[in-house]
Every structure is written in structure tokens, then in C-alpha cells.
Amino acid sequence: QVQLVESGGGLVQAGGSLRLSCAASGRAISSYDIGWFRQAPGKEREFVAAISWSDGYTNYSDSVQGRFTISRNYAENTLSLQMNGLKPEEAAVYYCATVRSYVAPMPSTWGQGTPVTVSS
């Protein structure tokens, strides 16, 4: 069983930056890839970025490509999301989740989420 705990959310001005972290635990973590998703109020949860846990290959949604960077620390079992140039419409609860493949990121296990507020 994999457990995921996100942190790092908060309030940031439009155009600003924020770095999210996700601590992963459980013996099975190396069996999965892992990614970030977000859910804004009244909207469906959407894919943001994913990374191959073993190789570090990445996949981003078109909307964040070039502004967000996903990374993982293999030794410490942590995942990060560096978010630059944040937009007000990107205010959401951000979740990390295990996925079967970083190229086809269907989520399975979720963390509890961390809220991000972007002021205009």
C-alpha cells in the first residue's frame, strides 16, 4: 500500500511561484509512476504533470508546459512540483497520485491534497 502526503500549498500572487512537495511511503512505490493533478472549485480534476519514478522521464499538460517542473528524489521518495508564472485560474487543490504510466497517467492512489490560491 502506498501513502502520499502533499505539502507546500498556499497563497501566491499572479505571476508568482510556488513549490509543492509530496512524500511517498510504502514498499510498492517503485512499482508506480507518479504525478500531480488539480481540481478547481466546480471543475473536474485534471492532469498536470507526471514522472517516471525509475527513469525521471516527464509528461506535462499543454497548459503548464514550460512553466511547471516535476521532479522526484528517488532516494528520499519525494515528489516536487515547481510552479512558475501562476495564473489566477490555476487556483485549485493540488493532489499527487500514483499512476500506472507517466505517459498515460491514469491515477490510482491519491494524497489528501494541498490548496493553492492565486490572487490577481
PDB file of C-alpha atoms in Angstrom:
ATOM      1  CA  GLN A   1       0.000   0.000   0.000  1.00  0.00           C
ATOM      2  CA  VAL A   2       1.272   3.463  -0.931  1.00  0.00           C
ATOM      3  CA  GLN A   3       0.653   6.572   1.140  1.00  0.00           C
ATOM      4  CA  LEU A   4       1.059  10.084  -0.225  1.00  0.00           C
ATOM      5  CA  VAL A   5       1.218  13.333   1.736  1.00  0.00           C
ATOM      6  CA  GLU A   6       1.331  16.684  -0.037  1.00  0.00           C
ATOM      7  CA  SER A   7       2.607  19.969   1.339  1.00  0.00           C
ATOM      8  CA  GLY A   8       3.649  23.420   0.181  1.00  0.00           C
ATOM      9  CA  GLY A   9       0.365  24.923  -0.895  1.00  0.00           C
ATOM     10  CA  GLY A  10      -0.531  28.496  -0.016  1.00  0.00           C
ATOM     11  CA  LEU A  11      -1.305  31.949  -1.312  1.00  0.00           C
ATOM     12  CA  VAL A  12       0.691  33.484  -4.142  1.00  0.00           C
ATOM     13  CA  GLN A  13       0.196  36.473  -6.396  1.00  0.00           C
ATOM     14  CA  ALA A  14      -0.438  36.010 -10.081  1.00  0.00           C
ATOM     15  CA  GLY A  15       2.865  35.567 -11.860  1.00  0.00           C
ATOM     16  CA  GLY A  16       4.495  34.209  -8.733  1.00  0.00           C
ATOM     17  CA  SER A  17       5.993  30.843  -7.915  1.00  0.00           C
ATOM     18  CA  LEU A  18       5.268  28.030  -5.519  1.00  0.00           C
ATOM     19  CA  ARG A  19       6.837  24.655  -4.887  1.00  0.00           C
ATOM     20  CA  LEU A  20       4.737  21.677  -3.868  1.00  0.00           C
ATOM     21  CA  SER A  21       6.074  18.506  -2.314  1.00  0.00           C
ATOM     22  CA  CYS A  22       4.694  15.007  -1.918  1.00  0.00           C
ATOM     23  CA  ALA A  23       6.147  12.436   0.462  1.00  0.00           C
ATOM     24  CA  ALA A  24       5.571   8.871  -0.660  1.00  0.00           C
ATOM     25  CA  SER A  25       5.806   5.809   1.534  1.00  0.00           C
ATOM     26  CA  GLY A  26       5.098   2.130   1.154  1.00  0.00           C
ATOM     27  CA  ARG A  27       7.076  -0.738  -0.295  1.00  0.00           C
ATOM     28  CA  ALA A  28       5.163  -0.675  -3.574  1.00  0.00           C
ATOM     29  CA  ILE A  29       6.081   2.889  -4.554  1.00  0.00           C
ATOM     30  CA  SER A  30       8.765   1.789  -7.007  1.00  0.00           C
ATOM     31  CA  SER A  31       6.104  -0.156  -8.915  1.00  0.00           C
ATOM     32  CA  TYR A  32       4.359   3.036  -9.992  1.00  0.00           C
ATOM     33  CA  ASP A  33       4.977   6.269 -11.756  1.00  0.00           C
ATOM     34  CA  ILE A  34       3.654   9.355 -10.013  1.00  0.00           C
ATOM     35  CA  GLY A  35       2.072  12.635 -10.930  1.00  0.00           C
ATOM     36  CA  TRP A  36       0.259  15.827  -9.999  1.00  0.00           C
ATOM     37  CA  PHE A  37      -3.371  16.628 -10.603  1.00  0.00           C
ATOM     38  CA  ARG A  38      -5.509  19.595  -9.616  1.00  0.00           C
ATOM     39  CA  GLN A  39      -9.137  20.364  -9.021  1.00  0.00           C
ATOM     40  CA  ALA A  40     -10.546  23.880  -9.070  1.00  0.00           C
ATOM     41  CA  PRO A  41     -13.917  24.665  -7.449  1.00  0.00           C
ATOM     42  CA  GLY A  42     -16.764  23.442  -9.612  1.00  0.00           C
ATOM     43  CA  LYS A  43     -14.454  21.726 -12.074  1.00  0.00           C
ATOM     44  CA  GLU A  44     -13.279  18.200 -12.679  1.00  0.00           C
ATOM     45  CA  ARG A  45      -9.907  17.010 -11.504  1.00  0.00           C
ATOM     46  CA  GLU A  46      -7.324  17.403 -14.267  1.00  0.00           C
ATOM     47  CA  PHE A  47      -3.874  16.131 -15.051  1.00  0.00           C
ATOM     48  CA  VAL A  48      -0.934  18.497 -14.520  1.00  0.00           C
ATOM     49  CA  ALA A  49       2.307  16.523 -14.813  1.00  0.00           C
ATOM     50  CA  ALA A  50       3.734  13.047 -14.296  1.00  0.00           C
ATOM     51  CA  ILE A  51       7.152  11.487 -13.971  1.00  0.00           C
ATOM     52  CA  SER A  52       8.649   8.065 -14.352  1.00  0.00           C
ATOM     53  CA  TRP A  53       9.694   7.046 -10.858  1.00  0.00           C
ATOM     54  CA  SER A  54      12.597   4.929 -12.107  1.00  0.00           C
ATOM     55  CA  ASP A  55      13.907   6.958 -15.055  1.00  0.00           C
ATOM     56  CA  GLY A  56      12.785  10.527 -14.414  1.00  0.00           C
ATOM     57  CA  TYR A  57      11.085  10.946 -17.798  1.00  0.00           C
ATOM     58  CA  THR A  58       8.345  13.566 -17.640  1.00  0.00           C
ATOM     59  CA  ASN A  59       4.981  14.405 -19.164  1.00  0.00           C
ATOM     60  CA  TYR A  60       3.128  17.714 -18.846  1.00  0.00           C
ATOM     61  CA  SER A  61      -0.260  19.033 -19.762  1.00  0.00           C
ATOM     62  CA  ASP A  62      -0.134  21.640 -22.505  1.00  0.00           C
ATOM     63  CA  SER A  63      -1.375  24.327 -20.128  1.00  0.00           C
ATOM     64  CA  VAL A  64       1.633  24.089 -17.792  1.00  0.00           C
ATOM     65  CA  GLN A  65       4.384  23.034 -20.212  1.00  0.00           C
ATOM     66  CA  GLY A  66       7.313  25.416 -19.859  1.00  0.00           C
ATOM     67  CA  ARG A  67       6.151  26.898 -16.546  1.00  0.00           C
ATOM     68  CA  PHE A  68       5.911  23.908 -14.205  1.00  0.00           C
ATOM     69  CA  THR A  69       8.650  21.405 -13.470  1.00  0.00           C
ATOM     70  CA  ILE A  70       8.042  17.999 -11.920  1.00  0.00           C
ATOM     71  CA  SER A  71      10.896  16.177 -10.241  1.00  0.00           C
ATOM     72  CA  ARG A  72      11.454  13.333  -7.822  1.00  0.00           C
ATOM     73  CA  ASN A  73      14.074  12.375  -5.320  1.00  0.00           C
ATOM     74  CA  TYR A  74      14.440   8.655  -5.771  1.00  0.00           C
ATOM     75  CA  ALA A  75      16.434   8.133  -2.580  1.00  0.00           C
ATOM     76  CA  GLU A  76      14.058  10.108  -0.360  1.00  0.00           C
ATOM     77  CA  ASN A  77      10.808   9.024  -2.020  1.00  0.00           C
ATOM     78  CA  THR A  78       9.658  12.589  -2.537  1.00  0.00           C
ATOM     79  CA  LEU A  79       7.986  14.290  -5.470  1.00  0.00           C
ATOM     80  CA  SER A  80       8.049  18.013  -6.206  1.00  0.00           C
ATOM     81  CA  LEU A  81       6.249  20.416  -8.477  1.00  0.00           C
ATOM     82  CA  GLN A  82       7.862  23.777  -9.114  1.00  0.00           C
ATOM     83  CA  MET A  83       5.213  26.153 -10.395  1.00  0.00           C
ATOM     84  CA  ASN A  84       6.243  29.422 -12.014  1.00  0.00           C
ATOM     85  CA  GLY A  85       4.124  32.082 -13.643  1.00  0.00           C
ATOM     86  CA  LEU A  86       0.994  31.053 -11.791  1.00  0.00           C
ATOM     87  CA  LYS A  87      -2.327  32.300 -13.110  1.00  0.00           C
ATOM     88  CA  PRO A  88      -5.483  33.043 -11.107  1.00  0.00           C
ATOM     89  CA  GLU A  89      -7.334  30.270 -12.937  1.00  0.00           C
ATOM     90  CA  GLU A  90      -4.770  27.786 -11.622  1.00  0.00           C
ATOM     91  CA  ALA A  91      -6.015  28.179  -8.086  1.00  0.00           C
ATOM     92  CA  ALA A  92      -7.039  24.675  -7.052  1.00  0.00           C
ATOM     93  CA  VAL A  93      -6.390  21.834  -4.698  1.00  0.00           C
ATOM     94  CA  TYR A  94      -3.307  20.043  -5.989  1.00  0.00           C
ATOM     95  CA  TYR A  95      -3.001  16.306  -5.486  1.00  0.00           C
ATOM     96  CA  CYS A  96      -0.207  13.866  -6.031  1.00  0.00           C
ATOM     97  CA  ALA A  97      -1.206  10.406  -7.149  1.00  0.00           C
ATOM     98  CA  THR A  98       0.349   7.196  -8.289  1.00  0.00           C
ATOM     99  CA  VAL A  99      -0.210   6.386 -11.947  1.00  0.00           C
ATOM    100  CA  ARG A 100       0.475   3.226 -13.925  1.00  0.00           C
ATOM    101  CA  SER A 101       2.467   5.088 -16.526  1.00  0.00           C
ATOM    102  CA  TYR A 102       3.712   8.641 -16.778  1.00  0.00           C
ATOM    103  CA  VAL A 103       2.731   8.704 -20.478  1.00  0.00           C
ATOM    104  CA  ALA A 104      -0.825   7.526 -19.793  1.00  0.00           C
ATOM    105  CA  PRO A 105      -1.389   8.961 -16.316  1.00  0.00           C
ATOM    106  CA  MET A 106      -4.474   7.201 -15.007  1.00  0.00           C
ATOM    107  CA  PRO A 107      -4.406   7.872 -11.254  1.00  0.00           C
ATOM    108  CA  SER A 108      -4.882   5.226  -8.615  1.00  0.00           C
ATOM    109  CA  THR A 109      -3.813   6.193  -5.081  1.00  0.00           C
ATOM    110  CA  TRP A 110      -4.354   9.822  -4.046  1.00  0.00           C
ATOM    111  CA  GLY A 111      -2.915  12.070  -1.414  1.00  0.00           C
ATOM    112  CA  GLN A 112      -5.152  14.382   0.595  1.00  0.00           C
ATOM    113  CA  GLY A 113      -4.302  17.450  -1.493  1.00  0.00           C
ATOM    114  CA  THR A 114      -2.806  20.841  -0.785  1.00  0.00           C
ATOM    115  CA  PRO A 115      -4.642  24.068  -1.683  1.00  0.00           C
ATOM    116  CA  VAL A 116      -3.126  26.735  -3.896  1.00  0.00           C
ATOM    117  CA  THR A 117      -4.657  30.198  -4.063  1.00  0.00           C
ATOM    118  CA  VAL A 118      -3.552  32.651  -6.743  1.00  0.00           C
ATOM    119  CA  SER A 119      -4.537  36.273  -6.238  1.00  0.00           C
ATOM    120  CA  SER A 120      -4.956  38.578  -9.215  1.00  0.00           C
TER     121      SER A 120
END
